[in-house]
Short mmCIF file of C-alpha atoms in Angstrom, two decimals:
data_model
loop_
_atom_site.label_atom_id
_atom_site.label_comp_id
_atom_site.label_asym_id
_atom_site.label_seq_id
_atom_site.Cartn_x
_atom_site.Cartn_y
_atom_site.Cartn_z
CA UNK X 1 177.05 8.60 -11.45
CA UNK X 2 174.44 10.11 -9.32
CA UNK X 3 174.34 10.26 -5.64
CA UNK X 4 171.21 8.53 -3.75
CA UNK X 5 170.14 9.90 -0.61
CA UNK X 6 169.13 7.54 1.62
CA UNK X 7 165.26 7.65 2.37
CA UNK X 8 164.99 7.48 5.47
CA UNK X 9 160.61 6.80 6.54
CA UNK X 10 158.79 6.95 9.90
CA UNK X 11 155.62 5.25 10.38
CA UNK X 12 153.24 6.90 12.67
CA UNK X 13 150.67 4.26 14.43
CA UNK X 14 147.37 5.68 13.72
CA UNK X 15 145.50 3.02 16.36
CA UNK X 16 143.40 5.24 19.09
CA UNK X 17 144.60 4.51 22.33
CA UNK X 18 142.13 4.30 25.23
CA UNK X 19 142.00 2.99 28.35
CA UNK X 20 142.94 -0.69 28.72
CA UNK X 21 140.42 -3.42 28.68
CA UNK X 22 140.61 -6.29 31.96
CA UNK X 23 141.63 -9.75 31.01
CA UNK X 24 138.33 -10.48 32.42
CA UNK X 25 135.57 -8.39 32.37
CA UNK X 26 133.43 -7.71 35.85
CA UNK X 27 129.88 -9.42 35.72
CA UNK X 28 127.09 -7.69 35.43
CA UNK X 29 124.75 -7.97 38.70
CA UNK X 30 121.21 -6.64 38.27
CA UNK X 31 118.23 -7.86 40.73
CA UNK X 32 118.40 -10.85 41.67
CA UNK X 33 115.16 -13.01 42.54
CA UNK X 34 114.45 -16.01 44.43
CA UNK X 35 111.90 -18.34 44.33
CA UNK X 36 109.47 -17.70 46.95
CA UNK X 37 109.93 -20.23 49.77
CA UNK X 38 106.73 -22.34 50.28
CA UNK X 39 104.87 -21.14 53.70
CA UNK X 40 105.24 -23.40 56.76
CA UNK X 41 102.83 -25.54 58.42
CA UNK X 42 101.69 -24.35 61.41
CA UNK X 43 103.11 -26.27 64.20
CA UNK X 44 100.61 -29.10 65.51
CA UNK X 45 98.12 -28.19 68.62
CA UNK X 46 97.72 -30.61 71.15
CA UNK X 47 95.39 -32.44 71.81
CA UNK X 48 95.18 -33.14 68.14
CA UNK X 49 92.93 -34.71 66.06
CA UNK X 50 93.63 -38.17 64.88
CA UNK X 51 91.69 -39.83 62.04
CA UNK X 52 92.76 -43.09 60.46
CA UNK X 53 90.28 -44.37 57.46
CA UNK X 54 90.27 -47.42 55.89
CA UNK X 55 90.44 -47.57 52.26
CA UNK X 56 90.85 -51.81 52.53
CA UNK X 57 90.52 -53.91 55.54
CA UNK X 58 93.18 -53.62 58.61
CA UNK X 59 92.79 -55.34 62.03
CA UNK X 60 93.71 -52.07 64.03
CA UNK X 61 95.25 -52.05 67.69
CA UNK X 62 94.84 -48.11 68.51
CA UNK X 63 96.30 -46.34 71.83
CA UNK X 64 95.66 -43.11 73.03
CA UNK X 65 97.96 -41.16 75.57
CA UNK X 66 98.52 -44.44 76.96
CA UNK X 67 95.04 -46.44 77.22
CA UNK X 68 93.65 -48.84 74.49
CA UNK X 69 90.76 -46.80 72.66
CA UNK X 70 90.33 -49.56 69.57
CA UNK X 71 91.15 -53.27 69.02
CA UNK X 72 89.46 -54.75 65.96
CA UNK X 73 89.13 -54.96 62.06
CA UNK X 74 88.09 -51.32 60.58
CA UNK X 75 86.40 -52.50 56.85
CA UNK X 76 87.08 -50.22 54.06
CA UNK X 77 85.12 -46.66 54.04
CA UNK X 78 85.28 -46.73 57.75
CA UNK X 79 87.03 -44.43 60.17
CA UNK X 80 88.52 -43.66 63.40
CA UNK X 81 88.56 -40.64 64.93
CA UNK X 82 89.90 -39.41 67.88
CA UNK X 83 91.49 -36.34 70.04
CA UNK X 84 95.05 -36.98 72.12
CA UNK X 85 98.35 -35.63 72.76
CA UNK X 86 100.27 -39.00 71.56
CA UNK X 87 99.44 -42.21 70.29
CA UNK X 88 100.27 -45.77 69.13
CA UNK X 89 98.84 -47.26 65.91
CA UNK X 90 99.40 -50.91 65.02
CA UNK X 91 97.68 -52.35 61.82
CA UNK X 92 97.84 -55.45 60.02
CA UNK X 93 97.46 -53.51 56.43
CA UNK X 94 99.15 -49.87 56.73
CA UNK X 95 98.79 -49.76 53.33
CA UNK X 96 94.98 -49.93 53.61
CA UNK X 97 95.24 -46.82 55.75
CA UNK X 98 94.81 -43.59 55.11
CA UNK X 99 95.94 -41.65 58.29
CA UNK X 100 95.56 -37.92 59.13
CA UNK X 101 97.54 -35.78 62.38
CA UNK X 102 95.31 -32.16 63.20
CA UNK X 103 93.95 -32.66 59.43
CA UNK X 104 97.68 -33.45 58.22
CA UNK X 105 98.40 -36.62 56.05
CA UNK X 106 100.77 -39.12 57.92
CA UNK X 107 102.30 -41.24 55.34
CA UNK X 108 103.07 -44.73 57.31
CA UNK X 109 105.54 -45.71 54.64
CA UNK X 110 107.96 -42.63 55.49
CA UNK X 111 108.15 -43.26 58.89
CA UNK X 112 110.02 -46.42 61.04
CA UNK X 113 107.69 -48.62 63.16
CA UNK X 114 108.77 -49.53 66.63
CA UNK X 115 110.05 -53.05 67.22
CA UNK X 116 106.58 -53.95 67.38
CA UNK X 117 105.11 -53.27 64.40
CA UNK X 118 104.02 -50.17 65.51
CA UNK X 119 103.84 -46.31 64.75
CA UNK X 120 103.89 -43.69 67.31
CA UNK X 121 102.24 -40.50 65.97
CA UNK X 122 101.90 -37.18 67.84
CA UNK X 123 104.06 -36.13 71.11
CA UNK X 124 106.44 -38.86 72.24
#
């Protein structure tokens, strides 16, 4: 009988080992831009201009800094204009109205009437 030696191996890892990778990996941050922010009005002037023009027929009640300046129907194409520190608009057709603050467009619709029916536009 012959004798076996036992054969005895060692493996040897051959996988480079470097330094260790996070879980989770730092972002990346480069410049960062923002949309421009649009540029603000510039705040209103008193006295203002006031303009209100018809674009259908309104019955119009118009007050400025306290006295009556207009009572009666403004027909379509027509306009009021007028220069104050605050006033009070009442109309039987808002939507008929196109009105303007220091060359501004005040959209009626967006803001709430008085108990009256009516808007106050300019200072309070």
């Amino acid at each position: 009988p012959v004798a076996l030696d036992p054969v005895v191996s060692s493996v040897t890892s051959t996988v480079p080992v470097g330094p260790a990778m996070p879980a989770d990996p730092a972002p990346v941050v480069g410049p960062v831009s923002l949309p421009a922010l649009p540029p603000q009005p510039e705040p209103v002037t008193y006295p203002a201009r006031l303009r209100i023009t018809a674009t259908s027929g309104a019955q119009v009640t118009l007050r400025r800094d306290g006295r009556l300046v207009f009572e009666g129907r403004l027909p379509p194409g027509k306009y009021l204009d007028w220069r104050g520190t605050s006033f009070v608009l009442h109309a039987s057709n808002p939507k008929g109205l196109r009105v303007e603050l220091a060359g501004r467009p005040v959209d009626l619709a967006t803001l709430r009437p008085e108990p009256d029916g009516s808007w106050r536009l300019g200072k309070k």
